[in-house]
Short mmCIF file of C-alpha atoms in Angstrom, two decimals:
data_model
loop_
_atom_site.label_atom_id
_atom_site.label_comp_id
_atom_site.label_asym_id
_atom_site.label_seq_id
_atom_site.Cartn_x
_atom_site.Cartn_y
_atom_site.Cartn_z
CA UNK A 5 22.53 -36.48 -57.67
CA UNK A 6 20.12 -37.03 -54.70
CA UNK A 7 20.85 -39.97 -52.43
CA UNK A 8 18.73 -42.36 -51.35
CA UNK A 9 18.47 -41.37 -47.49
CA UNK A 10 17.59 -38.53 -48.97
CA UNK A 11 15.10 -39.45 -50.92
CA UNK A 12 13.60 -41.82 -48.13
CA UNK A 13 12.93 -38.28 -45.94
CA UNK A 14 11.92 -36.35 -48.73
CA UNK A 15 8.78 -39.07 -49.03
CA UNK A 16 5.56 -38.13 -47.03
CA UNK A 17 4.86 -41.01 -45.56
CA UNK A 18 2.17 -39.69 -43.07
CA UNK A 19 0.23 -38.05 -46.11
CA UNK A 20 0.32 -41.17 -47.74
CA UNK A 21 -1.01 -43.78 -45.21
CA UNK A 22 -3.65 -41.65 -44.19
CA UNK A 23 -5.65 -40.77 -47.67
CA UNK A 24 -5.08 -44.57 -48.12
CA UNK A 25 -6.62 -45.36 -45.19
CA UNK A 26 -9.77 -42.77 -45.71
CA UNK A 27 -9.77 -44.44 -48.88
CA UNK A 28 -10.08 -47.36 -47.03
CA UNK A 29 -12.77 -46.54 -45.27
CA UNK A 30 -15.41 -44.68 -47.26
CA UNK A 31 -15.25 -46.50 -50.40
CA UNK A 32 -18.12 -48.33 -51.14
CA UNK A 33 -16.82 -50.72 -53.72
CA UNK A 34 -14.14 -52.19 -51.39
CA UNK A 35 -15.97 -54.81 -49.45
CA UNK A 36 -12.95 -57.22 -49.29
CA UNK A 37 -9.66 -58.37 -50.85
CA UNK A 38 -8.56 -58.57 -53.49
CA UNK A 39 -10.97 -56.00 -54.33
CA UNK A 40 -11.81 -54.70 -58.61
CA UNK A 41 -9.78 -51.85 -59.23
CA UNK A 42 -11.46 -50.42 -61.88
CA UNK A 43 -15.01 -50.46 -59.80
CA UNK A 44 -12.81 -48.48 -57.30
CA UNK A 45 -11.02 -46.27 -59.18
CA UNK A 46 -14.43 -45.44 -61.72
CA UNK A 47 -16.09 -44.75 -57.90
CA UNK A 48 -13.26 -42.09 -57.00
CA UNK A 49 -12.36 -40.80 -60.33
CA UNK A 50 -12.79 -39.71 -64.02
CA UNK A 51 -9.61 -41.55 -64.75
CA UNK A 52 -9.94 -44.02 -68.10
CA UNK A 53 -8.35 -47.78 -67.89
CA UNK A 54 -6.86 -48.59 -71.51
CA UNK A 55 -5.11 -51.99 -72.21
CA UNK A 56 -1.82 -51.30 -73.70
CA UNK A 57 -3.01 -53.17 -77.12
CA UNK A 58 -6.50 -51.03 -77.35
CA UNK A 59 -4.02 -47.97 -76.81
CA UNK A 60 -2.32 -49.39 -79.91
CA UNK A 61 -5.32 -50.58 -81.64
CA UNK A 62 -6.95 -47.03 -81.12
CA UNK A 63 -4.56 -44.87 -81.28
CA UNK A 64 -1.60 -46.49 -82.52
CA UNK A 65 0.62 -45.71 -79.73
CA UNK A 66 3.01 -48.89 -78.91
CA UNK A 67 4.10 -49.89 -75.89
CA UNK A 68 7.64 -49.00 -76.00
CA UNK A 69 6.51 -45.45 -75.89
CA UNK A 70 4.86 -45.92 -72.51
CA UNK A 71 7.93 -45.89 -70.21
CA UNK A 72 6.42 -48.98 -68.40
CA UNK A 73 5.91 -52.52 -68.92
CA UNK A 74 3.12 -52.70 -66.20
CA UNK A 75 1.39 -49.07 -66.12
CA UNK A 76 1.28 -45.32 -66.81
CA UNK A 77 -1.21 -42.62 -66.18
CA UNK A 78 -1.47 -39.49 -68.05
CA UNK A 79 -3.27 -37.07 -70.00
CA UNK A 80 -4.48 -37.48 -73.66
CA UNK A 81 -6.84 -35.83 -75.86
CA UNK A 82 -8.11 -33.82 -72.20
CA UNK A 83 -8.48 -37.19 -70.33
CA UNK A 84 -6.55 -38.84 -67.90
CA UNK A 85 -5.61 -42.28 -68.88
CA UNK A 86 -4.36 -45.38 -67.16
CA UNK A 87 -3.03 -47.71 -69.39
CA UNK A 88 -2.33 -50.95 -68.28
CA UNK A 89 -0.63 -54.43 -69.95
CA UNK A 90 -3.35 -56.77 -70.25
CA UNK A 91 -0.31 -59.50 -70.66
CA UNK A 92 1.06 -59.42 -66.94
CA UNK A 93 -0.67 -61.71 -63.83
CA UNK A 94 -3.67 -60.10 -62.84
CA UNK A 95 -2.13 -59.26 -58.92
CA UNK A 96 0.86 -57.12 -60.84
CA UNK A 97 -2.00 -55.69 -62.99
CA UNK A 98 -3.80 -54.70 -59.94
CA UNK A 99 -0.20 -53.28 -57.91
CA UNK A 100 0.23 -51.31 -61.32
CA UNK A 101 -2.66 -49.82 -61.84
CA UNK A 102 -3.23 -48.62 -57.63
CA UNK A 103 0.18 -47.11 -58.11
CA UNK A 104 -0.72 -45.46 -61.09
CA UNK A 105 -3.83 -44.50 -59.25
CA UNK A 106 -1.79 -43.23 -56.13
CA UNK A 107 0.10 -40.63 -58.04
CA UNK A 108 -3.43 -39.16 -59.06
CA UNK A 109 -4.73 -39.10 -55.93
CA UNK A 110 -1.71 -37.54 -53.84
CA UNK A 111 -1.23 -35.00 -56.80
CA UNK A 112 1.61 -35.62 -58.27
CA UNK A 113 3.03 -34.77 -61.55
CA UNK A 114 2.83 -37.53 -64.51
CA UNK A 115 5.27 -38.36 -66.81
CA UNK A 116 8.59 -37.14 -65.26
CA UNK A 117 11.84 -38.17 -66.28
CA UNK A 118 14.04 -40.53 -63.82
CA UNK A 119 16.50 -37.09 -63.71
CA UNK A 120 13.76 -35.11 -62.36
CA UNK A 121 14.34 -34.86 -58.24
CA UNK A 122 10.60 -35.51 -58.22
CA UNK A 123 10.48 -38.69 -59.64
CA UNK A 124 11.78 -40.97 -57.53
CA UNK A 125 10.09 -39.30 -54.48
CA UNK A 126 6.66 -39.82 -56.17
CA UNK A 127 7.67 -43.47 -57.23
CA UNK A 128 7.90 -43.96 -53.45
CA UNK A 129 5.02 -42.69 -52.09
CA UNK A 130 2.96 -44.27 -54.99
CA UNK A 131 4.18 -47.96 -54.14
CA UNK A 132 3.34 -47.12 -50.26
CA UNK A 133 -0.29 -46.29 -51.30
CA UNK A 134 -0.45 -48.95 -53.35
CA UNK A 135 0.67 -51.59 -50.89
CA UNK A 136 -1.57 -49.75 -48.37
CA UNK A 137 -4.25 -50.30 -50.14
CA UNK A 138 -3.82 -53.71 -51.64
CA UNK A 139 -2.67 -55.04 -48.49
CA UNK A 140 -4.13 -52.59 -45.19
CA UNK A 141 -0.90 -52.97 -42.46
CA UNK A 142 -4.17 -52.75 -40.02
CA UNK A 143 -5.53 -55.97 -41.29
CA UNK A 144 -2.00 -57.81 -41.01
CA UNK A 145 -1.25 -56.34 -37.27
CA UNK A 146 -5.08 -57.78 -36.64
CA UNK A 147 -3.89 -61.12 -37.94
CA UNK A 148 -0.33 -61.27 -35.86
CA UNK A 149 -2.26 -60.08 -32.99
CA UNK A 150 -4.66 -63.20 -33.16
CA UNK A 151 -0.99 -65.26 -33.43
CA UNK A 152 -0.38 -65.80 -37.38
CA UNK A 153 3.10 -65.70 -38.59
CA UNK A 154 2.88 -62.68 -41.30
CA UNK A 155 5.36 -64.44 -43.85
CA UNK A 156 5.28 -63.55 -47.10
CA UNK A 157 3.47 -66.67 -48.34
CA UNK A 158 0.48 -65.89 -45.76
CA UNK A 159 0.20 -62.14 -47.55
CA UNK A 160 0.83 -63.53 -51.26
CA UNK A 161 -2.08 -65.64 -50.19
CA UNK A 162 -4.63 -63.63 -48.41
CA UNK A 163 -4.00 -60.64 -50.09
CA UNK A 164 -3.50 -62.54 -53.97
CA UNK A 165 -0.35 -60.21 -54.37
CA UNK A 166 3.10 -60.84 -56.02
CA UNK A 167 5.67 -62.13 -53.91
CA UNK A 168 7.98 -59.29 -55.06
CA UNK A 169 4.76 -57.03 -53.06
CA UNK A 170 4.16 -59.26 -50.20
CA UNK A 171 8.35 -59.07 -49.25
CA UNK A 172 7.94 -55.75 -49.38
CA UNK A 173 5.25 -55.20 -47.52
CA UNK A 174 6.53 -57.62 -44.67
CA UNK A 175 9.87 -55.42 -44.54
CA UNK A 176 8.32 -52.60 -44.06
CA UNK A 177 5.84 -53.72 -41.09
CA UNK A 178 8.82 -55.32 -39.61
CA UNK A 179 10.52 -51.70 -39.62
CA UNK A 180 7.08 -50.02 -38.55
CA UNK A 181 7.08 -49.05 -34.82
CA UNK A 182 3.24 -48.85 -34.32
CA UNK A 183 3.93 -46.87 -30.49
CA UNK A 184 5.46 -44.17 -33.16
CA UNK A 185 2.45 -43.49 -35.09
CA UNK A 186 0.59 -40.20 -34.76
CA UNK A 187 -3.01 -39.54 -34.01
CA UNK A 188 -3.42 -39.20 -37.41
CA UNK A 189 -2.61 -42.37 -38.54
CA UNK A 190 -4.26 -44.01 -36.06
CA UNK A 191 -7.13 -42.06 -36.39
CA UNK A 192 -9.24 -45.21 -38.78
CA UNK A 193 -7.03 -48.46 -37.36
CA UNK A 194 -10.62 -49.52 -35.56
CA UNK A 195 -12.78 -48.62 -38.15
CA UNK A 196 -10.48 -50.55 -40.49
CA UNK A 197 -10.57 -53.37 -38.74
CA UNK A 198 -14.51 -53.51 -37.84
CA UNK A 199 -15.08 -53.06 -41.76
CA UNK A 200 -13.16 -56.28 -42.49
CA UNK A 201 -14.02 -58.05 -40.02
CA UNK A 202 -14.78 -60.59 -42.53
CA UNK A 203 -11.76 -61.45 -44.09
CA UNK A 204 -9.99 -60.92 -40.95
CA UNK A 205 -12.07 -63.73 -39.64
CA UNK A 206 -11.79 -65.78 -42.68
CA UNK A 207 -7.33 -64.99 -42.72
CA UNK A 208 -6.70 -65.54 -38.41
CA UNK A 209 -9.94 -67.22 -37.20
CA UNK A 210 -9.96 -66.28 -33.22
CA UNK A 211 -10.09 -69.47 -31.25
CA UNK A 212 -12.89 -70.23 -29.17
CA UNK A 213 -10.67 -69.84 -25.90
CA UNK A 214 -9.88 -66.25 -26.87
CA UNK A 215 -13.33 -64.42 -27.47
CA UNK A 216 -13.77 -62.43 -24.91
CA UNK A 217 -17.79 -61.27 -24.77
CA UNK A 218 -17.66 -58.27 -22.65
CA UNK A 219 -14.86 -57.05 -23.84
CA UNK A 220 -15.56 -57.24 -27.60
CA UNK A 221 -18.95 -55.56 -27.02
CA UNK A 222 -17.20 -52.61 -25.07
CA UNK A 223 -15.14 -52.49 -28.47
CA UNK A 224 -17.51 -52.96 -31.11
CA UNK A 225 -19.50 -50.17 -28.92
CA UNK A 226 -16.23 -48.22 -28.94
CA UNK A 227 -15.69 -48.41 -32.97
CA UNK A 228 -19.26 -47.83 -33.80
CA UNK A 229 -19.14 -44.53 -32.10
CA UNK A 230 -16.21 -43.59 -34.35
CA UNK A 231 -17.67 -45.09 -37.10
CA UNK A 232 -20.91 -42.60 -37.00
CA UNK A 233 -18.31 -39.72 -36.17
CA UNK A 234 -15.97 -39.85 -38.84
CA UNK A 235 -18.88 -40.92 -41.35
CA UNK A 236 -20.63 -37.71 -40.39
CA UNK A 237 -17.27 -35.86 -41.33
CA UNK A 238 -17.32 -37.42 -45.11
#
């Protein structure tokens, strides 16, 4: 049996982080948060949504045969599905269906067993998409940087996630060194934050005392360069 530590290294974390955060970027459907993930996921993909009780309703299939109370994506009839449990709170609707999603988009394989060495691994790196892209760690390092406490009340909150995500999420930028990034993942952390400027405004209002003038045009000069660039490389 595989170990956890070794699971945790298997995981490609860098992979991960960055499709989310191209994701991030070019979609035109994600304007702030919580954003509809079926407008998103129709705008990226062929991928079907199906309630759990139209699955049953249409093709008699009941839940129990799912392998998940929340979510599951596969292949039926030639078309890949996501079928979803119209019963749970719309934020663990959302979480379930972006993981689903995730494993999709990083190419993974569906429907593995929990013995499979895969399966875990994949389980991993689809709740880090997910959580990347339901709650951007750019956006939350924006908001500490502007001095708000990130507890897991102020994500549940201005991200509408479960608290089981938001705890999560805080762990994990509490382990996250950001000196120890690459140039990779740092690559869209401007962009990011330009494009929701919005919410980030709305979540960690600057105080007056701390606008700077000059130096916020040099930056908003600074990301709209990048902006053109890496829109020209789309």
């Amino acid at each position: 049996m595989i170990s956890d530590e070794a699971i945790y290294k298997s995981v490609d974390y860098t992979k991960v982080y960055c499709k989310a955060n191209e994701l991030l970027v070019s979609s035109n459907v994600i304007e702030s948060f919580p954003f509809k993930v079926s407008a998103f996921i129709k705008e990226q993909s062929d991928i079907r949504l199906c309630k759990y009780a139209k699955a049953f309703e249409k093709y008699g299939i009941p839940i129990k045969h799912f392998g998940s109370e929340s979510a599951v994506i596969m292949e039926y009839y030639g078309a890949i599905i996501i079928f979803y449990n119209q019963d749970e709170a719309p934020y663990r609707t959302r979480f379930g269906i972006m993981h689903e999603f995730g494993h999709y988009i990083l190419g993974h394989k569906f429907n593995l067993k929990e013995a499979d060495p895969l399966y875990h691994k994949q389980e991993l790196e689809a709740n880090c998409f997910a959580a990347q892209m339901l709650m951007p760690e750019q956006i939350l390092r924006e908001c500490k940087n502007r001095g708000k406490y990130i507890s897991v009340d102020y994500i549940m909150e201005s991200f509408e996630v479960s608290e089981d995500a938001a705890t999560k999420r805080k762990k994990t930028l509490a382990n996250t060194v950001y000196e120890w990034k690459s140039r990779s993942e740092r690559e869209y952390d401007d962009i990011i934050v330009l494009k929701y400027a919005s919410l980030i405004n709305k979540i960690a209002p600057m105080k007056p005392y701390e606008y700077d003038f000059d130096e916020e045009y040099n930056r908003q000069a600074e990301r709209d360069s990048w902006y053109a660039n890496s829109r020209s490389r789309w």
